[in-house]
Short mmCIF file of C-alpha atoms in Angstrom, two decimals:
data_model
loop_
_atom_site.label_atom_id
_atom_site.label_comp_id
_atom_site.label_asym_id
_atom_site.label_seq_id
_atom_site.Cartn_x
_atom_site.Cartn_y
_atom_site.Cartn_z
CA UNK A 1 34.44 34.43 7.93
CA UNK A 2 30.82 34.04 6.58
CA UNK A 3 29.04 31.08 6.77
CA UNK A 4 27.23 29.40 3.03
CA UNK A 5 23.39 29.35 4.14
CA UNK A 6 21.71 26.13 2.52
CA UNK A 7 17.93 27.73 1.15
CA UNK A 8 15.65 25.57 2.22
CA UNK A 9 12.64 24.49 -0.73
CA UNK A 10 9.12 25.00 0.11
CA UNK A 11 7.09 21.97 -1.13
CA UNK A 12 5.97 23.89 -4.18
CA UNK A 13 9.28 25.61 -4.83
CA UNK A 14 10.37 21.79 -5.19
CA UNK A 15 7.67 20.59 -7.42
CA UNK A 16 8.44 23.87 -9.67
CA UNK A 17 12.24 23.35 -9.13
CA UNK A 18 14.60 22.87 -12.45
CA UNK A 19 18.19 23.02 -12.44
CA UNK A 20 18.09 22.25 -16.32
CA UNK A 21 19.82 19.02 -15.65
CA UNK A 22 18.14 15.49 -16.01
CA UNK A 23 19.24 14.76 -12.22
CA UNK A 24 16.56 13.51 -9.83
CA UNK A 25 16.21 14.55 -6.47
CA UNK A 26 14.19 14.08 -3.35
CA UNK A 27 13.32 16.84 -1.02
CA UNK A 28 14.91 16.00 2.38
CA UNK A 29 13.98 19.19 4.94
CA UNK A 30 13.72 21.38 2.37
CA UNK A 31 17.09 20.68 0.78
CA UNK A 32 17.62 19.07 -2.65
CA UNK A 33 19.46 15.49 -2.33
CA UNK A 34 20.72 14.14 -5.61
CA UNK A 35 19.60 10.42 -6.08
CA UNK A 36 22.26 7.94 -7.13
CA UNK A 37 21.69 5.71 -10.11
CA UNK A 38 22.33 2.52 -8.49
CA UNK A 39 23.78 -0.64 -10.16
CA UNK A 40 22.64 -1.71 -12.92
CA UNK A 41 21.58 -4.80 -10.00
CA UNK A 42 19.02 -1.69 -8.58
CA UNK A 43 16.93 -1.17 -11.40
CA UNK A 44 16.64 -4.66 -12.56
CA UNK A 45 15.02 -5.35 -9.06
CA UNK A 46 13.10 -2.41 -9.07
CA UNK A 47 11.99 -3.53 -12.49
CA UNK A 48 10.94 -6.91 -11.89
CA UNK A 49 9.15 -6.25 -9.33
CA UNK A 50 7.01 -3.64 -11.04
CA UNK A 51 6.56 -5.92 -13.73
CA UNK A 52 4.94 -8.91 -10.47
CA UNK A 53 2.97 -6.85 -9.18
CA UNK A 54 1.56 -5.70 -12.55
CA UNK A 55 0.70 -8.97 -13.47
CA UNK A 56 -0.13 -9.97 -9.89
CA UNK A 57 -3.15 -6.82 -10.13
CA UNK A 58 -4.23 -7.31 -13.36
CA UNK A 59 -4.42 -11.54 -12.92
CA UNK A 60 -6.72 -10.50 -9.26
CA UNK A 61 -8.27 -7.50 -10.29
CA UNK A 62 -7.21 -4.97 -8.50
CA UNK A 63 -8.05 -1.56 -8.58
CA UNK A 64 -4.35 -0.58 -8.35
CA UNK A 65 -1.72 0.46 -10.54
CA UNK A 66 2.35 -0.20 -9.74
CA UNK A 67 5.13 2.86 -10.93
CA UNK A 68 8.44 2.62 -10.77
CA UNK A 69 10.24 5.71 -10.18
CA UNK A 70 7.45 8.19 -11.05
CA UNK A 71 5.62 9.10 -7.81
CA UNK A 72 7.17 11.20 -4.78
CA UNK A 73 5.35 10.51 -1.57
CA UNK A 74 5.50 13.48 1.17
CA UNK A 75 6.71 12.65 4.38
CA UNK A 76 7.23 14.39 7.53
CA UNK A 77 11.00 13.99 8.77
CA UNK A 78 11.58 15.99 11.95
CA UNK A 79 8.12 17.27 12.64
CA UNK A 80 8.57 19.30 9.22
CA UNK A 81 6.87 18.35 5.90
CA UNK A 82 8.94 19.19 3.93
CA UNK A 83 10.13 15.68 2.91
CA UNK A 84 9.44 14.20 -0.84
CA UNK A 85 10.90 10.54 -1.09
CA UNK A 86 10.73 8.67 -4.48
CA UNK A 87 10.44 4.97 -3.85
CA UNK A 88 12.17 2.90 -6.19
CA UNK A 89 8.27 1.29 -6.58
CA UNK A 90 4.79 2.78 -5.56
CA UNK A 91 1.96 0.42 -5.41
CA UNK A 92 -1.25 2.79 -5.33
CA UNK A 93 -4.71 3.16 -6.26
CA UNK A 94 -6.04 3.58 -9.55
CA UNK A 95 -8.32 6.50 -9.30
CA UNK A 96 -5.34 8.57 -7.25
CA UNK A 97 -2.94 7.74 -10.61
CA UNK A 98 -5.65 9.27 -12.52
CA UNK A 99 -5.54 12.53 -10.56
CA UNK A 100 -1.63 13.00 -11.08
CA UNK A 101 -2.17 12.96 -14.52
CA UNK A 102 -2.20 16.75 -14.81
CA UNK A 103 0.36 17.62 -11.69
CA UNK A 104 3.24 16.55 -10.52
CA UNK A 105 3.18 13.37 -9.27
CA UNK A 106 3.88 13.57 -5.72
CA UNK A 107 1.34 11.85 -3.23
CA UNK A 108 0.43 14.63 -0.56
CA UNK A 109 -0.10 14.64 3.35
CA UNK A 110 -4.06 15.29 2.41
CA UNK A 111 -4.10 12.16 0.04
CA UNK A 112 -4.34 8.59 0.97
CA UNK A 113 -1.16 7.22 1.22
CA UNK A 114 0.08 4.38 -1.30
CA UNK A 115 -1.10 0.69 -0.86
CA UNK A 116 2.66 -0.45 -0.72
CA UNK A 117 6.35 0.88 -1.76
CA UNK A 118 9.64 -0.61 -2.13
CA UNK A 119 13.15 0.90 -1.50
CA UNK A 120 16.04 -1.17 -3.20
CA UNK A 121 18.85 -0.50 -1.06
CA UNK A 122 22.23 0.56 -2.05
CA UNK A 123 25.85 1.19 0.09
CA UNK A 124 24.74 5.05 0.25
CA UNK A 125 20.79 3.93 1.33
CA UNK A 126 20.94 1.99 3.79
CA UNK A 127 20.34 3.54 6.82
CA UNK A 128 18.11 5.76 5.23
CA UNK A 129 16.31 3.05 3.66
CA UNK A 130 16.33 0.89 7.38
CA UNK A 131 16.12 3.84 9.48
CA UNK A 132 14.47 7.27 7.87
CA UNK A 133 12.19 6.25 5.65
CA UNK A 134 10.56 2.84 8.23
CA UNK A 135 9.89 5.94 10.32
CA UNK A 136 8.39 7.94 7.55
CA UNK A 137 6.29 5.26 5.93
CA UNK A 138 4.90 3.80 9.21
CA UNK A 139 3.55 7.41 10.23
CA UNK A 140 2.09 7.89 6.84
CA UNK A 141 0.42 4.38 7.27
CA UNK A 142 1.72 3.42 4.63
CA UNK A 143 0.38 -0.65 4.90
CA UNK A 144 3.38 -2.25 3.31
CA UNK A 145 7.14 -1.37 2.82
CA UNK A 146 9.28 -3.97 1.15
CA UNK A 147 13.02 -2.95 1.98
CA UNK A 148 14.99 -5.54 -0.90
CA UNK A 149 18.75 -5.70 0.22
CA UNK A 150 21.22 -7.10 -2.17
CA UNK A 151 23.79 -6.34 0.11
CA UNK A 152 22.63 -8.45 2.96
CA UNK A 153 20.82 -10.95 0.27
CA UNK A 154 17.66 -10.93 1.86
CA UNK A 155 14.08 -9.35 1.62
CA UNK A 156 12.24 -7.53 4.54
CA UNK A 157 8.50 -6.71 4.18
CA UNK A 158 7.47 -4.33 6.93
CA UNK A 159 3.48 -4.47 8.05
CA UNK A 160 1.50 -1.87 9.17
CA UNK A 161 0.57 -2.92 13.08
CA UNK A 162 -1.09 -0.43 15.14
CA UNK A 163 1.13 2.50 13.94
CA UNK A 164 4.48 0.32 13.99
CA UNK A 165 6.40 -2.27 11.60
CA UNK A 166 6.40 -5.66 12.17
CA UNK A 167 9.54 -7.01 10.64
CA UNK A 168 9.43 -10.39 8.27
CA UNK A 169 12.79 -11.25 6.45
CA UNK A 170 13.11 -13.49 3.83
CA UNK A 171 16.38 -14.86 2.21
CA UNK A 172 17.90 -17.46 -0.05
CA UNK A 173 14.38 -20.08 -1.65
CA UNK A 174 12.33 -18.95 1.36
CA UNK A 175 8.92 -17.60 -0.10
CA UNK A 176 8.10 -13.86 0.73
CA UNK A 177 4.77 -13.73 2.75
CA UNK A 178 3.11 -10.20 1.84
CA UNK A 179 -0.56 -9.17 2.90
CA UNK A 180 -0.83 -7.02 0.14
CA UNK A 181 0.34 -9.66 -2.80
CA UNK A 182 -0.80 -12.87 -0.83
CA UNK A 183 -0.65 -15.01 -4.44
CA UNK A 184 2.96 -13.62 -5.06
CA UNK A 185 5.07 -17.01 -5.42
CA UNK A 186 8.35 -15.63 -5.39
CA UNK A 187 11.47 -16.39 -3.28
CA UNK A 188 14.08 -13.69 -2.19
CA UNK A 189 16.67 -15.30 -4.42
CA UNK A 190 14.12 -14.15 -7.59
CA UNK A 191 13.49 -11.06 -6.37
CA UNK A 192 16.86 -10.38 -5.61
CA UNK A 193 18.25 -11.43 -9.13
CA UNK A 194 14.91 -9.93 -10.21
CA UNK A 195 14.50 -11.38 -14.36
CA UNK A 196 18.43 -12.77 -14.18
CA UNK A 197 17.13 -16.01 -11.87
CA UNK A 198 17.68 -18.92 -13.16
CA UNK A 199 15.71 -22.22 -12.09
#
């Protein structure tokens, strides 16, 4: 009896990988992992809150720009780096967009690492989303990771304290506090029914 041996992707093997299909994947210790399209309830999160914090940078001025589904961030998993994850929304600064422009757009170890990203979770995320990637994030100090649960109906923001997340959870009218978006009025409910809310 032989064994099937799983090949295991470089970083640039992955960034040059195409199976000629449209499917996206992320790069989890240097195997492929096909990522699920969600409900349709994923992406309209995902999309309103791209659209916030658009408006939320361009109303203070930041020097940021907010992409949904666009930019990979690598992670170490394991004490390998090997790891590309694709948050579902990458807050990050302007002048680093500008140098993806002509590369793939995945945020290296010798980068600075995103302002903030969000992970919308799903029944096949969750304890990646909870577990895996609050791991991943914190030791990339990554300042801000918004974890948006529709499945539990509430909002966690995770801040950046001394290497570790501190937990905040938000749920029902409560108003998210974020360090990153302090002028963001919005309650878990809207961010959970994302442009569907209804006053």
């Amino acid at each position: 009896m032989t064994l099937a041996t799983v090949e295991h992707l470089t970083l640039e093997a992955y960034l040059n990988y195409d199976d000629g299909t449209n499917t996206r994947y992320e790069l989890v210790n240097g195997e492929l992992t096909p990522m699920s399209l969600g409900l349709g309830q994923h992406g309209e999160i995902a999309d309103f809150l791209n659209n916030q914090f658009r408006s939320n940078i361009s109303e203070n001025k930041q020097d940021w720009v907010s992409k949904q589904m666009v930019v990979g961030v690598q992670s170490p998993r394991a004490g390998r780096w090997d790891t590309v994850r694709i948050p579902d929304v990458v807050v990050m600064l302007r002048s680093q967009w500008r140098k993806l422009q002509n590369r793939e757009a995945v945020i290296t170890l010798s980068e600075p690492p995103p302002v903030l990203v969000v992970e919308v979770v799903s029944q096949s995320t969750q304890s990646i989303d909870y577990r895996a990637k609050r791991s991943e994030y914190s030791v990339l100090d990554i300042a801000e990771y918004w974890i948006v649960d529709p499945t539990e109906a509430k909002v966690t923001i995770l801040s950046l304290k001394e290497g570790w997340y501190d937990a905040a959870e938000f749920t029902g009218t409560a108003l998210i506090e974020s360090a990153t978006f302090p002028s963001l009025d919005l309650s878990a409910d809207q961010i959970l029914q994302g442009d569907l809310y209804v006053n």
